[in-house]
Structure formats: C-alpha cells, structure tokens
C-alpha cells in the first residue's frame, strides 16, 4: 500500500507573510506590522506592507495552484482584517477577501484549509496584554465564531493556532518574533496556558458556528526525533525522548519545542506530570474547567515538521541525543536535512494520541534565483522533498494515519525576522515586479501529485 486515493497534496502560506495590503479596506495594524517598525528587528528593515501582494493577486495565485495541480490550499486569516479592534465590530471588507478567495479556490477544485491564527495578533489586543491576558481566550473564541459563521459552507477544514511554541517562545522568550518581548518562565507558561485555552474555546466556537460537517484541529510544531538505528532499544529510546519534557533547548531554561507539553493537554486532558515537577510554582493557575475545554475532541492533528535529531539508547534505560556528523546537510537557513523525522514523528504522535495527522508544513529555504534561461532550477528542493516524501510514504506503509501533506510554502514570502532573504516557495516571487515563476520543484511536485506519489 502507498498513498490512499483520498490522500491530500497541498501547499501552505500565512496571511502576514504573503498578503501585503497592510492598511487597506479597514485592516488595522498587527503586532508584526509594529515589529517591522522596530530598528534591527527584521533583516534589512523588510516589512510585510506589500509582501507578495496576494491580497490583490490572489486570482493569479489560485490559477498557479491549479497549474501545479494542488488539491488543497492551507492559508491563514488575518485577525486585524476581520476585527480592526480585535473584537466587536466586524470589518466586512476584510471578511469579503476571504470569501472571494475561498470561492475562487472552490471554483478551481482546490479545498480550502483555513488557519485562524498564524501570529498576526491585532496590535490593539497586544496593548491589552495579548496572550498574557486570560481574556485573550474569549477574544479568540469570538473571532473564531465570527469567521466560521461568515465563511459558512465554504470551509470544512480549520486549524485553530499555528505553532503555539513559536508564539510563546520566539515572541515572548527570545523576543526574535513579535511582539519582541523577553519575559521569564512564569509569563511563558501563562501564555502557553492561554494559547491552549484559546484553542479549546475556538474548537467549541467552530463546531457551534461552522457548517454541519466542519472539521477542526490545530497545527503545532516540534523537533521530530528518530532512532539512530532500527535496533529495538534505539526505537524505544526515541519514543522516550519524544514524549519527555526537558529544560534543555539551545541553552535556555525552557524547551517549549517538545511534543507533549502542548499536546498532552489537548489530547489527554492534562499537562505531563514532569511539567509540575520541573516548573512547580511557576505553573499557571489552572481553573476548574480549563482542562476540559482544552481537550475538546478534534478531528485531526496538524503538525509542522522540518527536521529533527537522531536518538540512541544510553544502554541504561535512558536516551541520548546523537551529535550531528561533520558536514551534515543543511538548508540555506542552516536547518539540518533529516528526512527520517517525517516517518518517526507522525508514528509517535499517532501512537500517543491516536489521531489522524496532516503534515501542515514542511519544506526548505533554498538559494534560488532566476537562471539565464528564465527558469528557477531548484534541484536541491526537489531532492529534499523527494527524500522527505519517501520517508512519509514509509510511515504510511507502516500504518501511520497521515491524511495529507502541505508543502511550505506555495510562494516565496516574508520569512519573519529574516525578511525576504529566505526563499521557501514552490513559486519564485520577484518582489520588485511581483512576477511569479514556477520553480522546477513546482513542476516536479505536480508530477508527484498527478501520480498520487507513485513516481517516488
Ligand atoms: O515561515 C515559517 C512559518 O510561518 C511557520 N513555520 C515555519 C516556517 C519557516 O520558518
């Protein structure tokens, strides 16, 4: 067996990274608009003011999706476009953009997968404390209810929050992402709890307001650990490491990038015990109904996975992280190339939580340019995707319930604090002219989709 006939091949983007039109049709500022104003925060002072101008060019972009043969498109909705004040009065022009986008996708037989929150929090809500404020969980529920009601039958698949780990740690720990704060453990754990609660309340809101067949999940990330060898003890050690909570991550006191911290509450209705033994009095106050709300039943798990680390047994019932080989392959952004992570991480997620999985992001930043012949020869991206797809196929053959794959990203786009320096797209974007060029990888992906993975 390989890919089921209903396996979904797609690509993903997010609002701030591609839309531009940062002040048009009633949209207010998001925390990323404001972050970009801060000297030194973003490479070469790039901003998302225009980005890929997808707000105006969405029809052209949908046509390109169709040319590639994408079956689904995962995009995110800009909260400050819908609610300029964060809550209250809806901005119907902003909402209309997403209605038109979805209609256009559906006319072209491309299934919309909408993410409610991919980091562009309305600035107004940040001034009220953002996710530090417990009220944020109700603001998010109101936003989720409104969007699902407005989009109605157009959208059957939602993700609530993209990468809570990055919102929490990069936004409020290292300060590399908006809102650019460097808070401590107490605040980080509080924000984490509010993100979890926001997710749970949004699931309730989506079910109450969406179409009768609406489906929902969320899209966290983490490092995808894989065994150094296929020996039983290394496989067991990998599982132990993947499910563990540790304090070690890039030398900081707190690793929000583990699997279980954010996902045990959603699927098992409780934080891992080790969170309490490690962080004790720093843990947030958990109100009586919180865990019940957080663990609302979802229809699937989305996971963004780019790389991981090999694990081996320490010979004493524990595990060890393996050192990377000298000269190990890495992408333009220096991320290691470790295809095995898309085999073992979904396998372990399914083992612990028993949920169907979508790979909601995967891909690489590559050194792409338009060659003399006018094409973009990104053979490295083809090789990368090919290797990852082979491993994903293995996982499926082993019985892991992976339902679909979304390549990151459809278009080259605004890579947060790295600005436009990094190119993740299947489609090359010339930011001066907004000309799009399908890269060789887009054509290759097109063949993979046509054959439902048989060409791999
Ligand atoms: O561009 C980001 C995306 O917004 C979230 N996941 C990782 C991608 C690459 O860094």
Tab-separated table of C-alpha atoms and ligand atoms in Angstrom:
chain	number	residue	atom	x	y	z
A	1	UNK	CA	0.000	0.000	0.000
A	2	UNK	CA	1.171	3.557	-0.502
A	3	UNK	CA	-0.841	6.784	-0.612
A	4	UNK	CA	-4.589	6.312	-0.253
A	5	UNK	CA	-6.680	7.631	-3.119
A	6	UNK	CA	-8.024	10.346	-0.782
A	7	UNK	CA	-4.560	11.484	0.343
A	8	UNK	CA	-4.377	15.270	0.020
A	9	UNK	CA	-1.456	17.043	-1.631
A	10	UNK	CA	-1.343	20.752	-0.878
A	11	UNK	CA	0.750	23.781	-0.060
A	12	UNK	CA	0.549	26.362	2.706
A	13	UNK	CA	1.045	30.079	3.363
A	14	UNK	CA	0.104	32.586	6.051
A	15	UNK	CA	-1.586	35.969	5.888
A	16	UNK	CA	1.157	38.312	7.085
A	17	UNK	CA	3.786	36.512	5.041
A	18	UNK	CA	2.051	36.980	1.677
A	19	UNK	CA	-0.928	39.330	1.685
A	20	UNK	CA	0.519	42.854	1.906
A	21	UNK	CA	-2.274	45.492	1.801
A	22	UNK	CA	-1.347	46.170	5.382
A	23	UNK	CA	-3.657	49.137	5.818
A	24	UNK	CA	-6.243	48.531	3.132
A	25	UNK	CA	-10.007	48.136	3.337
A	26	UNK	CA	-10.133	48.794	7.051
A	27	UNK	CA	-7.383	46.449	8.227
A	28	UNK	CA	-5.637	47.663	11.377
A	29	UNK	CA	-2.062	47.024	12.427
A	30	UNK	CA	-0.953	43.652	13.688
A	31	UNK	CA	1.920	43.077	16.098
A	32	UNK	CA	4.036	42.112	13.084
A	33	UNK	CA	3.386	45.466	11.370
A	34	UNK	CA	4.649	47.094	14.529
A	35	UNK	CA	7.590	44.718	14.954
A	36	UNK	CA	8.763	45.668	11.458
A	37	UNK	CA	8.958	49.314	12.540
A	38	UNK	CA	11.499	48.421	15.217
A	39	UNK	CA	15.083	49.110	14.082
A	40	UNK	CA	17.105	45.904	13.782
A	41	UNK	CA	14.159	43.578	14.356
A	42	UNK	CA	13.913	42.356	10.756
A	43	UNK	CA	16.653	41.717	8.213
A	44	UNK	CA	17.374	44.849	6.162
A	45	UNK	CA	14.274	46.549	7.616
A	46	UNK	CA	11.990	44.467	5.383
A	47	UNK	CA	8.271	44.627	6.158
A	48	UNK	CA	5.082	42.809	5.183
A	49	UNK	CA	3.445	46.000	3.913
A	50	UNK	CA	3.348	44.677	0.345
A	51	UNK	CA	4.832	41.167	0.661
A	52	UNK	CA	3.612	39.075	-2.328
A	53	UNK	CA	0.643	41.415	-2.803
A	54	UNK	CA	-1.531	38.319	-2.635
A	55	UNK	CA	-4.425	40.482	-1.416
A	56	UNK	CA	-4.649	41.856	-4.963
A	57	UNK	CA	-3.124	38.969	-6.891
A	58	UNK	CA	-4.995	36.087	-5.268
A	59	UNK	CA	-6.709	35.060	-8.515
A	60	UNK	CA	-3.373	34.733	-10.281
A	61	UNK	CA	-2.078	32.724	-7.329
A	62	UNK	CA	-5.066	30.384	-7.350
A	63	UNK	CA	-4.507	29.850	-11.080
A	64	UNK	CA	-0.895	28.887	-10.335
A	65	UNK	CA	-2.094	26.449	-7.667
A	66	UNK	CA	-4.335	24.928	-10.293
A	67	UNK	CA	-1.453	24.740	-12.775
A	68	UNK	CA	0.570	22.816	-10.188
A	69	UNK	CA	-2.418	20.567	-9.536
A	70	UNK	CA	-2.743	21.315	-5.814
A	71	UNK	CA	-5.718	19.587	-4.252
A	72	UNK	CA	-5.808	21.781	-1.161
A	73	UNK	CA	-4.505	25.132	-0.006
A	74	UNK	CA	-3.787	25.978	3.618
A	75	UNK	CA	-3.877	29.717	4.260
A	76	UNK	CA	-4.382	31.816	7.357
A	77	UNK	CA	-6.788	34.606	8.151
A	78	UNK	CA	-5.582	37.977	9.310
A	79	UNK	CA	-7.351	38.750	12.593
A	80	UNK	CA	-6.885	42.551	12.286
A	81	UNK	CA	-8.514	42.438	8.830
A	82	UNK	CA	-11.640	40.909	10.350
A	83	UNK	CA	-11.672	42.780	13.661
A	84	UNK	CA	-9.640	46.004	13.427
A	85	UNK	CA	-10.118	46.498	17.170
A	86	UNK	CA	-9.520	42.834	17.898
A	87	UNK	CA	-13.150	42.255	18.955
A	88	UNK	CA	-16.532	43.920	18.439
A	89	UNK	CA	-17.355	45.377	15.069
A	90	UNK	CA	-16.577	43.151	12.108
A	91	UNK	CA	-14.864	44.669	9.059
A	92	UNK	CA	-16.892	43.151	6.245
A	93	UNK	CA	-14.476	44.238	3.524
A	94	UNK	CA	-11.760	42.180	5.192
A	95	UNK	CA	-14.098	39.216	5.504
A	96	UNK	CA	-15.071	39.565	1.834
A	97	UNK	CA	-11.475	38.990	0.803
A	98	UNK	CA	-11.501	35.507	2.344
A	99	UNK	CA	-14.949	34.738	0.949
A	100	UNK	CA	-13.715	35.621	-2.550
A	101	UNK	CA	-10.518	33.645	-2.055
A	102	UNK	CA	-12.439	30.557	-0.935
A	103	UNK	CA	-14.966	30.879	-3.743
A	104	UNK	CA	-12.147	31.083	-6.228
A	105	UNK	CA	-10.435	28.050	-4.723
A	106	UNK	CA	-13.646	26.029	-4.801
A	107	UNK	CA	-14.357	27.027	-8.413
A	108	UNK	CA	-10.943	25.567	-9.204
A	109	UNK	CA	-11.490	22.382	-7.214
A	110	UNK	CA	-8.965	23.287	-4.549
A	111	UNK	CA	-10.084	22.576	-0.987
A	112	UNK	CA	-9.549	25.473	1.425
A	113	UNK	CA	-7.932	24.630	4.783
A	114	UNK	CA	-8.127	27.769	6.931
A	115	UNK	CA	-5.861	28.551	9.873
A	116	UNK	CA	-7.356	31.094	12.238
A	117	UNK	CA	-4.184	32.366	13.808
A	118	UNK	CA	-0.728	32.414	12.290
A	119	UNK	CA	0.826	35.063	14.537
A	120	UNK	CA	-0.593	38.409	13.316
A	121	UNK	CA	-2.380	39.437	16.513
A	122	UNK	CA	-4.209	42.788	16.295
A	123	UNK	CA	-1.928	45.392	17.867
A	124	UNK	CA	-4.888	46.708	19.868
A	125	UNK	CA	-5.128	43.390	21.686
A	126	UNK	CA	-1.408	43.430	22.417
A	127	UNK	CA	-1.908	46.749	24.198
A	128	UNK	CA	-4.432	44.946	26.394
A	129	UNK	CA	-1.873	42.298	27.315
A	130	UNK	CA	-2.245	39.950	24.339
A	131	UNK	CA	-1.969	36.317	25.368
A	132	UNK	CA	-0.795	37.286	28.837
A	133	UNK	CA	-4.360	38.365	29.481
A	134	UNK	CA	-6.769	35.491	30.155
A	135	UNK	CA	-9.432	37.466	28.270
A	136	UNK	CA	-7.469	36.648	25.103
A	137	UNK	CA	-9.120	33.216	25.186
A	138	UNK	CA	-12.550	34.860	24.810
A	139	UNK	CA	-11.314	37.324	22.189
A	140	UNK	CA	-10.073	34.368	20.180
A	141	UNK	CA	-13.324	32.446	20.600
A	142	UNK	CA	-15.300	35.467	19.355
A	143	UNK	CA	-13.021	35.766	16.339
A	144	UNK	CA	-13.289	32.007	15.625
A	145	UNK	CA	-17.086	32.076	15.882
A	146	UNK	CA	-17.350	35.061	13.535
A	147	UNK	CA	-15.034	33.670	10.880
A	148	UNK	CA	-16.706	30.252	10.798
A	149	UNK	CA	-20.183	31.770	10.670
A	150	UNK	CA	-19.181	34.133	7.861
A	151	UNK	CA	-17.357	31.546	5.763
A	152	UNK	CA	-20.140	29.001	6.271
A	153	UNK	CA	-20.096	26.096	3.834
A	154	UNK	CA	-17.066	27.423	2.009
A	155	UNK	CA	-14.664	25.978	4.576
A	156	UNK	CA	-14.931	22.490	6.060
A	157	UNK	CA	-11.395	22.284	7.498
A	158	UNK	CA	-9.947	24.572	10.135
A	159	UNK	CA	-6.808	24.799	12.187
A	160	UNK	CA	-7.052	26.982	15.265
A	161	UNK	CA	-3.480	28.075	16.042
A	162	UNK	CA	-0.252	27.694	14.124
A	163	UNK	CA	2.853	26.750	16.130
A	164	UNK	CA	1.958	27.855	19.677
A	165	UNK	CA	5.584	27.069	20.520
A	166	UNK	CA	6.831	29.912	18.314
A	167	UNK	CA	4.189	32.361	19.517
A	168	UNK	CA	5.222	31.634	23.073
A	169	UNK	CA	8.975	31.241	22.960
A	170	UNK	CA	10.063	33.304	19.943
A	171	UNK	CA	7.522	36.034	20.678
A	172	UNK	CA	7.843	36.299	24.451
A	173	UNK	CA	11.031	34.391	25.348
A	174	UNK	CA	13.841	35.103	22.883
A	175	UNK	CA	12.000	38.137	21.501
A	176	UNK	CA	13.023	37.281	17.950
A	177	UNK	CA	9.400	37.372	16.813
A	178	UNK	CA	6.590	39.846	17.501
A	179	UNK	CA	5.831	41.243	19.977
A	180	UNK	CA	9.593	41.022	20.595
A	181	UNK	CA	9.488	40.551	24.370
A	182	UNK	CA	11.924	38.693	26.583
A	183	UNK	CA	9.830	37.590	29.506
A	184	UNK	CA	10.583	34.839	32.029
A	185	UNK	CA	9.328	31.379	32.801
A	186	UNK	CA	6.213	32.463	34.698
A	187	UNK	CA	4.913	34.563	31.801
A	188	UNK	CA	5.849	31.948	29.218
A	189	UNK	CA	3.902	29.226	30.982
A	190	UNK	CA	0.933	31.546	31.431
A	191	UNK	CA	0.925	32.420	27.728
A	192	UNK	CA	1.167	28.705	26.916
A	193	UNK	CA	-1.898	28.011	29.041
A	194	UNK	CA	-3.861	30.817	27.419
A	195	UNK	CA	-2.936	29.537	23.965
A	196	UNK	CA	-4.193	26.091	24.921
A	197	UNK	CA	-7.399	27.516	26.307
A	198	UNK	CA	-7.838	29.703	23.224
A	199	UNK	CA	-7.519	26.603	21.090
A	200	UNK	CA	-10.157	24.734	23.124
A	201	UNK	CA	-12.613	27.624	23.094
A	202	UNK	CA	-12.089	28.064	19.356
A	203	UNK	CA	-12.859	24.390	18.737
A	204	UNK	CA	-16.162	24.883	20.581
A	205	UNK	CA	-16.875	28.071	18.628
A	206	UNK	CA	-16.102	26.445	15.288
A	207	UNK	CA	-18.361	23.472	15.990
A	208	UNK	CA	-21.154	25.783	17.149
A	209	UNK	CA	-20.943	28.141	14.162
A	210	UNK	CA	-19.417	26.266	11.234
A	211	UNK	CA	-21.141	24.035	8.718
A	212	UNK	CA	-22.595	20.745	9.994
A	213	UNK	CA	-19.654	18.816	8.544
A	214	UNK	CA	-16.942	21.181	9.754
A	215	UNK	CA	-13.664	19.602	10.931
A	216	UNK	CA	-11.038	21.125	13.161
A	217	UNK	CA	-7.596	20.573	14.621
A	218	UNK	CA	-4.556	22.621	15.428
A	219	UNK	CA	-1.063	22.925	13.931
A	220	UNK	CA	1.756	22.830	16.470
A	221	UNK	CA	5.388	22.029	15.745
A	222	UNK	CA	8.317	20.316	17.454
A	223	UNK	CA	11.570	18.612	16.675
A	224	UNK	CA	10.962	15.204	15.043
A	225	UNK	CA	13.169	12.670	16.794
A	226	UNK	CA	14.205	9.485	15.006
A	227	UNK	CA	16.236	6.428	16.013
A	228	UNK	CA	19.931	6.338	15.138
A	229	UNK	CA	19.487	2.686	14.119
A	230	UNK	CA	16.499	0.374	13.773
A	231	UNK	CA	17.535	-1.582	16.871
A	232	UNK	CA	14.636	-2.015	19.298
A	233	UNK	CA	16.485	-0.153	22.066
A	234	UNK	CA	17.062	2.927	19.870
A	235	UNK	CA	13.445	2.946	18.752
A	236	UNK	CA	12.324	2.755	22.396
A	237	UNK	CA	14.809	5.486	23.356
A	238	UNK	CA	13.421	7.737	20.595
A	239	UNK	CA	9.906	7.311	21.866
A	240	UNK	CA	11.047	8.095	25.390
A	241	UNK	CA	12.854	11.246	24.230
A	242	UNK	CA	9.943	12.391	22.035
A	243	UNK	CA	7.493	12.097	24.929
A	244	UNK	CA	9.793	13.625	27.527
A	245	UNK	CA	9.699	17.183	28.863
A	246	UNK	CA	13.150	18.707	29.186
A	247	UNK	CA	14.550	22.057	30.136
A	248	UNK	CA	17.363	21.889	27.633
A	249	UNK	CA	16.922	23.777	24.413
A	250	UNK	CA	19.540	25.986	22.884
A	251	UNK	CA	20.937	26.559	26.345
A	252	UNK	CA	17.744	28.184	27.635
A	253	UNK	CA	15.834	27.289	30.769
A	254	UNK	CA	12.748	26.159	28.952
A	255	UNK	CA	12.039	23.907	25.973
A	256	UNK	CA	8.640	24.643	24.544
A	257	UNK	CA	9.559	22.699	21.445
A	258	UNK	CA	8.885	19.256	22.887
A	259	UNK	CA	5.808	17.298	21.763
A	260	UNK	CA	3.961	16.592	24.977
A	261	UNK	CA	3.907	19.935	26.793
A	262	UNK	CA	1.426	21.410	24.310
A	263	UNK	CA	-0.232	18.233	23.058
A	264	UNK	CA	-0.937	16.153	26.174
A	265	UNK	CA	-3.373	18.844	27.407
A	266	UNK	CA	-5.198	18.803	24.051
A	267	UNK	CA	-5.409	15.037	23.645
A	268	UNK	CA	-5.063	13.634	27.160
A	269	UNK	CA	-6.637	16.487	29.109
A	270	UNK	CA	-3.624	17.059	31.362
A	271	UNK	CA	-0.158	18.531	31.364
A	272	UNK	CA	2.659	15.965	31.548
A	273	UNK	CA	3.478	15.332	35.233
A	274	UNK	CA	7.038	16.433	34.623
A	275	UNK	CA	5.851	19.975	33.904
A	276	UNK	CA	4.842	20.225	37.561
A	277	UNK	CA	7.977	18.614	38.944
A	278	UNK	CA	10.213	20.814	36.783
A	279	UNK	CA	8.381	24.107	36.992
A	280	UNK	CA	6.378	23.798	40.221
A	281	UNK	CA	5.226	27.187	41.426
A	282	UNK	CA	5.847	28.741	38.009
A	283	UNK	CA	2.986	26.733	36.517
A	284	UNK	CA	-0.083	28.852	35.721
A	285	UNK	CA	-3.247	28.738	37.764
A	286	UNK	CA	-5.497	26.153	36.151
A	287	UNK	CA	-9.186	26.967	36.631
A	288	UNK	CA	-11.637	24.158	37.225
A	289	UNK	CA	-12.998	23.728	33.701
A	290	UNK	CA	-9.793	24.604	31.834
A	291	UNK	CA	-8.533	21.128	31.018
A	292	UNK	CA	-11.982	20.034	29.864
A	293	UNK	CA	-12.165	22.984	27.476
A	294	UNK	CA	-8.615	22.476	26.237
A	295	UNK	CA	-9.226	18.812	25.470
A	296	UNK	CA	-12.284	19.296	23.228
A	297	UNK	CA	-12.333	16.456	20.739
A	298	UNK	CA	-10.649	17.400	17.473
A	299	UNK	CA	-10.918	15.706	14.083
A	300	UNK	CA	-7.216	15.626	13.232
A	301	UNK	CA	-3.806	16.798	14.294
A	302	UNK	CA	-1.805	19.157	12.066
A	303	UNK	CA	1.944	19.069	12.520
A	304	UNK	CA	4.606	21.362	11.110
A	305	UNK	CA	7.816	19.380	10.843
A	306	UNK	CA	11.083	20.425	9.267
A	307	UNK	CA	13.856	18.483	10.981
A	308	UNK	CA	14.906	16.506	13.996
A	309	UNK	CA	17.693	14.741	15.818
A	310	UNK	CA	18.829	11.116	15.928
A	311	UNK	CA	18.404	9.390	19.278
A	312	UNK	CA	20.094	6.331	20.677
A	313	UNK	CA	19.775	4.283	23.811
A	314	UNK	CA	22.258	5.111	26.570
A	315	UNK	CA	22.382	1.410	27.431
A	316	UNK	CA	20.881	2.111	30.889
A	317	UNK	CA	17.218	2.516	30.026
A	318	UNK	CA	17.603	6.169	29.030
A	319	UNK	CA	18.271	8.064	25.817
A	320	UNK	CA	20.995	10.174	24.240
A	321	UNK	CA	20.842	12.864	21.558
A	322	UNK	CA	23.383	11.980	18.811
A	323	UNK	CA	25.850	14.589	17.666
A	324	UNK	CA	25.408	15.546	14.023
A	325	UNK	CA	28.001	14.314	11.516
A	326	UNK	CA	30.703	16.725	10.434
A	327	UNK	CA	29.490	18.430	7.250
A	328	UNK	CA	25.884	17.300	7.721
A	329	UNK	CA	23.467	18.530	5.029
A	330	UNK	CA	21.683	21.760	5.864
A	331	UNK	CA	19.421	24.240	4.125
A	332	UNK	CA	20.090	27.903	3.242
A	333	UNK	CA	18.755	28.821	6.681
A	334	UNK	CA	21.109	26.259	8.245
A	335	UNK	CA	18.351	23.861	9.223
A	336	UNK	CA	19.536	20.236	9.169
A	337	UNK	CA	18.126	17.944	6.492
A	338	UNK	CA	16.723	14.918	8.352
A	339	UNK	CA	14.023	13.199	6.248
A	340	UNK	CA	13.542	10.427	8.856
A	341	UNK	CA	11.669	12.909	11.050
A	342	UNK	CA	8.550	12.670	8.852
A	343	UNK	CA	8.475	8.916	9.368
A	344	UNK	CA	9.063	8.692	13.110
A	345	UNK	CA	7.394	11.806	14.497
A	346	UNK	CA	3.929	11.123	12.980
A	347	UNK	CA	4.306	7.476	14.039
A	348	UNK	CA	4.929	8.524	17.635
A	349	UNK	CA	2.161	11.150	17.571
A	350	UNK	CA	-0.314	8.545	16.351
A	351	UNK	CA	0.949	6.087	18.969
A	352	UNK	CA	0.457	8.513	21.870
A	353	UNK	CA	-2.689	10.330	20.768
A	354	UNK	CA	-4.402	8.038	18.236
A	355	UNK	CA	-5.350	10.898	15.910
A	356	UNK	CA	-5.220	11.204	12.111
A	357	UNK	CA	-2.473	13.572	11.021
A	358	UNK	CA	-1.895	16.205	8.381
A	359	UNK	CA	1.664	17.370	7.795
A	360	UNK	CA	0.679	21.029	7.765
A	361	UNK	CA	4.138	22.428	6.930
A	362	UNK	CA	7.368	21.024	5.573
A	363	UNK	CA	9.931	22.379	3.140
A	364	UNK	CA	13.136	24.348	2.996
A	365	UNK	CA	14.667	27.705	2.387
A	366	UNK	CA	16.934	27.416	-0.625
A	367	UNK	CA	19.279	29.679	-2.589
A	368	UNK	CA	17.032	30.186	-5.595
A	369	UNK	CA	17.349	32.680	-8.402
A	370	UNK	CA	16.078	33.070	-11.961
A	371	UNK	CA	18.649	31.465	-14.283
A	372	UNK	CA	19.732	32.846	-17.655
A	373	UNK	CA	17.100	30.667	-19.303
A	374	UNK	CA	14.378	32.383	-17.259
A	375	UNK	CA	13.685	29.309	-15.098
A	376	UNK	CA	14.400	28.547	-11.450
A	377	UNK	CA	16.445	25.345	-11.161
A	378	UNK	CA	15.969	24.418	-7.525
A	379	UNK	CA	17.215	20.834	-7.721
A	380	UNK	CA	18.062	20.926	-4.011
A	381	UNK	CA	14.396	21.458	-3.149
A	382	UNK	CA	13.404	18.549	-5.381
A	383	UNK	CA	15.919	16.292	-3.684
A	384	UNK	CA	14.818	17.481	-0.237
A	385	UNK	CA	11.120	16.883	-0.931
A	386	UNK	CA	11.835	13.552	-2.597
A	387	UNK	CA	13.746	12.306	0.466
A	388	UNK	CA	11.041	13.511	2.871
A	389	UNK	CA	8.251	12.032	0.737
A	390	UNK	CA	9.967	8.629	0.693
A	391	UNK	CA	10.016	8.653	4.489
A	392	UNK	CA	6.414	9.862	4.700
A	393	UNK	CA	5.423	7.019	2.373
A	394	UNK	CA	7.235	4.549	4.635
A	395	UNK	CA	5.297	5.863	7.620
A	396	UNK	CA	2.016	5.391	5.777
A	397	UNK	CA	3.009	1.877	4.701
A	398	UNK	CA	3.723	1.115	8.355
A	399	UNK	CA	0.163	2.155	9.197
A	400	UNK	CA	0.649	5.757	10.367
A	401	UNK	CA	-2.581	7.640	9.590
A	402	UNK	CA	-1.184	10.576	7.584
A	403	UNK	CA	-4.074	12.068	5.609
A	404	UNK	CA	-2.318	14.803	3.701
A	405	UNK	CA	0.732	16.948	3.186
A	406	UNK	CA	1.089	20.730	2.816
A	407	UNK	CA	4.388	21.928	1.425
A	408	UNK	CA	5.729	25.131	2.961
A	409	UNK	CA	5.377	27.286	1.048
A	410	UNK	CA	3.372	27.995	-2.064
A	411	UNK	CA	5.188	31.285	-2.647
A	412	UNK	CA	8.484	32.777	-1.583
A	413	UNK	CA	7.429	35.119	1.195
A	414	UNK	CA	8.240	37.234	4.249
A	415	UNK	CA	10.224	34.909	6.499
A	416	UNK	CA	9.631	36.856	9.731
A	417	UNK	CA	12.826	38.284	11.244
A	418	UNK	CA	14.739	37.060	8.171
A	419	UNK	CA	12.607	39.214	5.885
A	420	UNK	CA	12.717	38.220	2.211
A	421	UNK	CA	16.252	36.822	2.463
A	422	UNK	CA	14.942	33.255	2.725
A	423	UNK	CA	13.047	31.630	-0.142
A	424	UNK	CA	10.764	28.741	0.847
A	425	UNK	CA	8.438	28.825	-2.185
A	426	UNK	CA	7.499	26.422	-4.942
A	427	UNK	CA	6.912	29.670	-6.800
A	428	UNK	CA	9.626	32.293	-7.151
A	429	UNK	CA	8.498	35.848	-6.422
A	430	UNK	CA	10.272	38.883	-7.832
A	431	UNK	CA	9.347	41.408	-5.161
A	432	UNK	CA	10.025	44.424	-7.402
A	433	UNK	CA	7.635	43.385	-10.167
A	434	UNK	CA	5.528	40.762	-8.352
A	435	UNK	CA	6.231	38.414	-11.261
A	436	UNK	CA	5.762	34.776	-10.293
A	437	UNK	CA	7.808	31.929	-11.804
A	438	UNK	CA	7.081	28.267	-11.140
A	439	UNK	CA	10.301	26.711	-9.892
A	440	UNK	CA	11.438	23.311	-11.190
A	441	UNK	CA	10.269	21.879	-7.849
A	442	UNK	CA	6.713	23.040	-8.546
A	443	UNK	CA	6.736	21.099	-11.818
A	444	UNK	CA	8.225	18.062	-10.076
A	445	UNK	CA	5.619	18.281	-7.285
A	446	UNK	CA	2.956	18.499	-9.962
A	447	UNK	CA	4.041	15.092	-11.319
A	448	UNK	CA	4.086	13.596	-7.826
A	449	UNK	CA	0.523	14.811	-7.270
A	450	UNK	CA	-0.662	13.548	-10.657
A	451	UNK	CA	0.658	10.067	-9.886
A	452	UNK	CA	-0.519	10.227	-6.220
A	453	UNK	CA	3.049	9.557	-5.158
A	454	UNK	CA	3.699	6.605	-7.487
A	455	UNK	CA	6.634	8.441	-9.080
A	456	UNK	CA	8.501	8.496	-5.782
B	1	LIG	O1	7.695	30.616	7.618
B	1	LIG	C1	7.516	29.817	8.735
B	1	LIG	C2	6.053	29.664	9.057
B	1	LIG	O2	5.433	30.889	9.220
B	1	LIG	C3	5.888	28.877	10.338
B	1	LIG	N1	6.616	27.632	10.270
B	1	LIG	C4	7.986	27.666	9.830
B	1	LIG	C5	8.098	28.435	8.527
B	1	LIG	C6	9.568	28.504	8.092
B	1	LIG	O3	10.337	29.130	9.058
